[in-house]
mmCIF file of C-alpha atoms in Angstrom:
data_model
loop_
_atom_site.group_PDB
_atom_site.id
_atom_site.type_symbol
_atom_site.label_atom_id
_atom_site.label_comp_id
_atom_site.label_asym_id
_atom_site.label_seq_id
_atom_site.Cartn_x
_atom_site.Cartn_y
_atom_site.Cartn_z
ATOM 1 C CA MET A 154 0.000 0.000 0.000
ATOM 2 C CA LYS A 155 1.354 3.418 -0.988
ATOM 3 C CA SER A 156 1.658 6.004 1.785
ATOM 4 C CA ILE A 157 0.653 9.629 1.350
ATOM 5 C CA LYS A 158 2.714 12.406 2.872
ATOM 6 C CA CYS A 159 0.882 15.198 4.654
ATOM 7 C CA THR A 160 2.274 18.585 5.587
ATOM 8 C CA ILE A 161 0.586 20.636 8.289
ATOM 9 C CA TYR A 162 -0.642 24.217 8.248
ATOM 10 C CA LEU A 163 1.020 26.267 10.984
ATOM 11 C CA GLN A 164 0.579 29.681 12.510
ATOM 12 C CA CYS A 165 3.734 31.685 13.222
ATOM 13 C CA TYR A 166 4.074 33.434 16.568
ATOM 14 C CA ASN A 167 7.674 34.506 16.511
ATOM 15 C CA TYR A 168 10.624 34.638 14.135
ATOM 16 C CA GLU A 169 13.960 34.518 15.928
ATOM 17 C CA VAL A 170 17.145 36.226 14.828
ATOM 18 C CA PHE A 171 18.822 32.837 14.346
ATOM 19 C CA GLU A 172 16.360 31.931 11.575
ATOM 20 C CA ARG A 173 14.017 29.864 13.683
ATOM 21 C CA TYR A 174 10.236 30.030 13.741
ATOM 22 C CA GLU A 175 8.051 29.507 16.782
ATOM 23 C CA VAL A 176 4.889 27.894 15.408
ATOM 24 C CA ASP A 177 1.640 26.287 16.438
ATOM 25 C CA ASP A 178 -0.324 23.559 14.639
ATOM 26 C CA ILE A 179 -3.735 25.233 14.371
ATOM 27 C CA ASP A 180 -5.516 21.898 14.832
ATOM 28 C CA GLU A 181 -3.552 20.685 17.836
ATOM 29 C CA GLU A 182 -5.648 20.740 20.998
ATOM 30 C CA ASN A 183 -2.868 21.129 23.561
ATOM 31 C CA LYS A 184 -1.440 24.115 21.629
ATOM 32 C CA GLU A 185 2.162 23.147 22.291
ATOM 33 C CA ARG A 186 4.556 25.514 20.492
ATOM 34 C CA HIS A 187 7.209 24.060 18.201
ATOM 35 C CA ILE A 188 10.516 25.553 17.066
ATOM 36 C CA LEU A 189 11.419 24.969 13.400
ATOM 37 C CA SER A 190 14.436 26.046 11.395
ATOM 38 C CA LYS A 191 13.908 28.286 8.387
ATOM 39 C CA ARG A 192 14.687 25.443 5.968
ATOM 40 C CA ARG A 193 11.722 23.425 7.338
ATOM 41 C CA VAL A 194 9.192 26.196 6.620
ATOM 42 C CA VAL A 195 7.660 27.109 3.267
ATOM 43 C CA PRO A 196 5.767 30.417 3.367
ATOM 44 C CA LEU A 197 2.446 30.626 1.578
ATOM 45 C CA PRO A 198 1.964 33.232 -1.167
ATOM 46 C CA THR A 199 1.181 36.720 0.096
ATOM 47 C CA MET A 200 0.052 38.210 -3.214
ATOM 48 C CA LYS A 201 -2.716 37.196 -5.605
ATOM 49 C CA ALA A 202 -1.746 35.959 -9.053
ATOM 50 C CA ASP A 203 -3.572 37.825 -11.798
ATOM 51 C CA PRO A 204 -3.513 35.820 -15.036
ATOM 52 C CA GLU A 205 -4.565 38.852 -17.072
ATOM 53 C CA LEU A 206 -1.674 41.044 -15.876
ATOM 54 C CA HIS A 207 0.955 38.374 -15.140
ATOM 55 C CA PRO A 208 0.157 35.106 -16.949
ATOM 56 C CA GLU A 209 3.591 33.708 -15.971
ATOM 57 C CA SER A 210 2.528 33.738 -12.285
ATOM 58 C CA VAL A 211 -0.221 31.163 -12.826
ATOM 59 C CA TYR A 212 0.288 27.401 -12.452
ATOM 60 C CA SER A 213 -0.420 25.646 -15.733
ATOM 61 C CA LYS A 214 -2.456 22.474 -16.201
ATOM 62 C CA GLY A 215 -0.410 19.455 -15.115
ATOM 63 C CA SER A 216 1.835 21.378 -12.678
ATOM 64 C CA VAL A 217 2.714 19.343 -9.579
ATOM 65 C CA VAL A 218 2.079 21.290 -6.372
ATOM 66 C CA MET A 219 1.432 20.972 -2.643
ATOM 67 C CA ALA A 220 -1.996 22.294 -1.695
ATOM 68 C CA LEU A 221 -4.332 22.501 1.260
ATOM 69 C CA TYR A 222 -6.818 19.659 0.999
ATOM 70 C CA PRO A 223 -10.381 21.038 1.347
ATOM 71 C CA GLN A 224 -11.859 20.992 4.864
ATOM 72 C CA THR A 225 -8.495 20.071 6.446
ATOM 73 C CA THR A 226 -5.314 21.745 7.664
ATOM 74 C CA CYS A 227 -3.045 19.361 5.727
ATOM 75 C CA PHE A 228 -1.204 19.942 2.485
ATOM 76 C CA TYR A 229 -0.980 17.090 -0.001
ATOM 77 C CA LYS A 230 0.667 16.553 -3.358
ATOM 78 C CA GLY A 231 -1.656 17.402 -6.224
ATOM 79 C CA ILE A 232 -1.819 18.196 -9.927
ATOM 80 C CA ILE A 233 -3.378 21.309 -11.415
ATOM 81 C CA HIS A 234 -6.431 20.099 -13.319
ATOM 82 C CA GLU A 235 -7.814 23.516 -14.229
ATOM 83 C CA PRO A 236 -5.824 26.785 -13.947
ATOM 84 C CA ILE A 237 -7.357 30.068 -12.841
ATOM 85 C CA GLN A 238 -8.710 32.468 -15.454
ATOM 86 C CA SER A 239 -9.040 35.550 -13.215
ATOM 87 C CA ALA A 240 -7.639 36.800 -9.903
ATOM 88 C CA THR A 241 -10.834 35.750 -8.093
ATOM 89 C CA ASP A 242 -10.909 32.143 -9.389
ATOM 90 C CA GLU A 243 -9.889 28.995 -7.552
ATOM 91 C CA TYR A 244 -7.708 26.280 -9.067
ATOM 92 C CA LYS A 245 -9.168 22.804 -9.609
ATOM 93 C CA LEU A 246 -6.763 20.173 -8.282
ATOM 94 C CA LEU A 247 -6.483 16.408 -8.418
ATOM 95 C CA PHE A 248 -4.967 15.156 -5.150
ATOM 96 C CA GLU A 249 -3.014 11.915 -4.843
ATOM 97 C CA ASP A 250 -5.406 9.363 -3.368
ATOM 98 C CA PRO A 251 -4.808 5.611 -3.638
ATOM 99 C CA SER A 252 -8.456 4.871 -2.817
ATOM 100 C CA TYR A 253 -9.393 5.869 -6.395
ATOM 101 C CA ALA A 254 -8.680 3.555 -9.339
ATOM 102 C CA ASN A 255 -6.538 6.128 -11.165
ATOM 103 C CA GLY A 256 -4.697 7.176 -7.966
ATOM 104 C CA TYR A 257 -6.174 10.688 -7.882
ATOM 105 C CA SER A 258 -9.227 12.310 -6.323
ATOM 106 C CA PRO A 259 -11.896 14.059 -8.375
ATOM 107 C CA PRO A 260 -11.120 17.782 -8.992
ATOM 108 C CA PHE A 261 -11.412 19.980 -5.887
ATOM 109 C CA PRO A 262 -11.433 23.797 -5.822
ATOM 110 C CA VAL A 263 -8.488 25.305 -3.915
ATOM 111 C CA PRO A 264 -7.784 29.047 -3.433
ATOM 112 C CA PRO A 265 -4.420 30.139 -4.907
ATOM 113 C CA ARG A 266 -3.159 31.313 -1.494
ATOM 114 C CA TYR A 267 -3.060 27.662 -0.331
ATOM 115 C CA ILE A 268 -0.938 26.309 -3.187
ATOM 116 C CA VAL A 269 2.870 26.171 -3.354
ATOM 117 C CA SER A 270 5.319 24.708 -5.846
ATOM 118 C CA LEU A 271 6.593 21.234 -5.130
ATOM 119 C CA LYS A 272 10.328 20.785 -5.385
ATOM 120 C CA GLU A 273 12.233 17.520 -5.180
ATOM 121 C CA ASN A 274 15.503 17.319 -3.307
ATOM 122 C CA LYS A 275 18.700 15.770 -4.651
ATOM 123 C CA LYS A 276 17.838 12.277 -3.392
ATOM 124 C CA ARG A 277 14.655 12.361 -5.510
ATOM 125 C CA TRP A 278 12.473 12.158 -2.388
ATOM 126 C CA ILE A 279 9.776 14.760 -2.112
ATOM 127 C CA LYS A 280 10.923 17.417 0.303
ATOM 128 C CA VAL A 281 8.113 17.764 2.803
ATOM 129 C CA SER A 282 8.357 20.855 4.960
ATOM 130 C CA SER A 283 6.049 22.542 7.418
ATOM 131 C CA PHE A 284 3.992 25.225 5.763
ATOM 132 C CA LEU A 285 3.473 28.611 7.272
ATOM 133 C CA ARG A 286 0.842 31.263 6.883
ATOM 134 C CA VAL A 287 1.531 34.410 8.893
ATOM 135 C CA PHE A 288 -1.663 35.996 10.230
#
């Protein structure tokens, strides 16, 4: 059985001079703070992509990304099924899901602010980091 990697959505409380973040898992009940190094955190986009003004800033169909799965606080690997056409649109994504015959979920709408590029590290393993959205 294939395992699926999940990355959690965190809230930042403090950024230390030595490039460390003090974060909280927004779903964790005991609200224990965690300290993460800068290399373990991937910030979410702070600006909206406008395909009419900057078409190069939009993910194209077939792009592999990490995105917030609807109704959860976890990011999963997905594929852009339908790109945005305007700054107010949501992407349609197919998430990896072994419970479906083709290995992917049906298309789900995801706001652009909860999508980040997926990069592979040198060992060809997917680099899974903690994601951060500063409030």
